[in-house]
Amino acid sequence: MQNRCAVPSCAAQRPNSRPLFRFPLDPDRSEKWVSRCQNPDVLSRAPEHLYKYYRICADHFEPSAFNDTEESVLKSDAVPTLAEDTTKGDESEKKGRNTVEGDVQAPAEESQHREYLKSLFEILLLLGGQNIPPNGPSEGCGSTNFQALMEYQKSCADGVRQKSCESSKESPTQSAPMVEALEKWVHHQLLEEVKQSGAFSIITDDVVELSGERCVPVFLRFVDRRDVQQDRFAGFWSLGGSEERLATELLSELEEWGLDMKQCRAQAHSSRNMQTLAGQLLERYPQAFLTPRSPPTSTCPWPVELDNAISIYFPEKEEAAQELKEACRSNWTGQNEAFEVAAQILEPLLLCVDSIHDNEEMRWSDEVANAALDISKAITSFEFVMALVVLKNTLALTRAFGANLRGQAADRHFAVSSLEAVLHSLKEVSDNIDVYHEFWTDEAINLATAMEIPIKVPRAFLRKHPSAPGAVRLESHYRDRLSAPVVQHVIRELTRLFGEQHLGALKCLSLVPLAMAQQRGAPEPQSVLSFHQDLPNAGVLPEELHCWQVKWSKQADGDALPPDVHQALRLADLRFFPNVRGIFRALAVLPSSSPEDGSDVAYRRLQGLLENTPDPFKSKSLIFLSMNCDVVGDLDEAVEAYSKAHPDSERP
């Protein structure tokens, strides 16, 4: 944000010397302001950019442009006067302006020092963007990275910047307060972008540990003004204390961000630590309903070894073996057939990890070999085999439902109507668990026998119940403590994650052109009531939906129609359907919606930073700056905030 007037000839150039007014967002009014500003720097800027970063002071408006006598509120149609006409004929006012100019020139040292502070922030932004710790040792320089870059900048600076650097006594070693100020500034810019975009959703990732502290990464999903889905890292939430206290603290912190929580359309959480927070958030803001979230992409770390093991176990079934190899090279752990694949590769996987642990050719490090041993011990437990078989058979009933949810809009719309049948099938299994469990037990015993795994009740259970070990029957033990609870849990989770609001929202996918063409029917206005807050003109919704249906019903079968929300948002004539556009923008922020290609890059980048940064240099602030290195704004605002918080650094 500019804290000076954007008119080049304006004498009131001292920060905050006169009231400043944002450029309007309306393109027509913004164009008029640009023409009156006479500033080449604003000619090629978009209205959104001008609104965020440029201001015009009160001196460039006639008295009739204000709503009050204090010159603090402009009328909605106010337009500045031409820059050349801002000079008044009154001699006393000219004298006053000359005095202001003198005031600007007087504190030359202050201006130089601010320029110096700005250079420090530029260095910190550079270091943060590359995830380089400012206080880390600079190779071959005998100083920190921050100091080394500061010295290099001095040597390369122009005359003004060189003078600023030399005249300031600010210690370049004191980077922590500046990093904090920079983090707050970037966070503010990020939240402003979310606020201006409207609807958003909250997504939390798996728990991580930073400097001995357990934290939850938080992301905000929204659609920017270009109608492109954005997933932005908003920082870490620290975990500690009871879940109730944690939920209260995190909810308070979330509201302190200043977001309009009535615009929060959904929430998704990977960690069970967030369940209490999710409940309180839903209780306070009913429109922020729960949705599932797809797991991040992962791959097998030993693809070659596993391929060889699969070939050994399927010597006469080359086609089946090749399909299994291809599945293991993909993100199979996050797919609908994950437990089916796991059951098929269990024997080859055991051969693979045993080979790695033996390490006869010394190809693996001790760390990898020990990890392979841990995996071998885990999968050679009958309890593990039984759990795998139960999950495979139970989730087979949800496989088609899950596959449709990951498909195109028409598939996901069909999944909504099939949920009732899925729940009915699971209920039937639960009611007849004795019969189903008997089949599952036979399958698990056959698999364990082939792998030479002892078939028994877990030793941990027998240790806790030593009174009558012979009285514990294997079949009833796994039925009561595994099969029945798993089926009930799946039913509860489907009911919890696909409530009435979520299903109503997913029904709106019928508005996607390809889905509409396949259904050959007009959507019901009631199906879009989940997003009534996102409708700019709900009064004409029925007529607009009818026109939208007619538009796509006339498309030829061979025409390529947008298959999802993201491509539909790019339609040029969507501007003629403002209500439909509002619904699509709200649908795009749902964590359960099909993400745009590459939208998971933020999650993968965070994972990479956490894995590749040495523990001594892991920092919440540094990771936040690295994740948001593309956030743009005027650094003068960061300098101003830092100077107010540290007045001793205002002047050298």
PDB file of N, CA and C in Angstrom, residues 185 220 431:
ATOM      1  N   TRP A 185       3.671  -8.364   7.981  1.00  0.00           N
ATOM      2  CA  TRP A 185       3.305  -7.633   6.772  1.00  0.00           C
ATOM      3  C   TRP A 185       2.837  -8.582   5.668  1.00  0.00           C
ATOM      4  N   LEU A 220      -5.468 -21.652   3.488  1.00  0.00           N
ATOM      5  CA  LEU A 220      -6.727 -21.008   3.110  1.00  0.00           C
ATOM      6  C   LEU A 220      -6.934 -21.220   1.614  1.00  0.00           C
ATOM      7  N   ASP A 431     -25.400 -55.310  10.340  1.00  0.00           N
ATOM      8  CA  ASP A 431     -26.445 -56.138  10.942  1.00  0.00           C
ATOM      9  C   ASP A 431     -26.124 -57.628  10.853  1.00  0.00           C
TER      10      ASP A 431
END
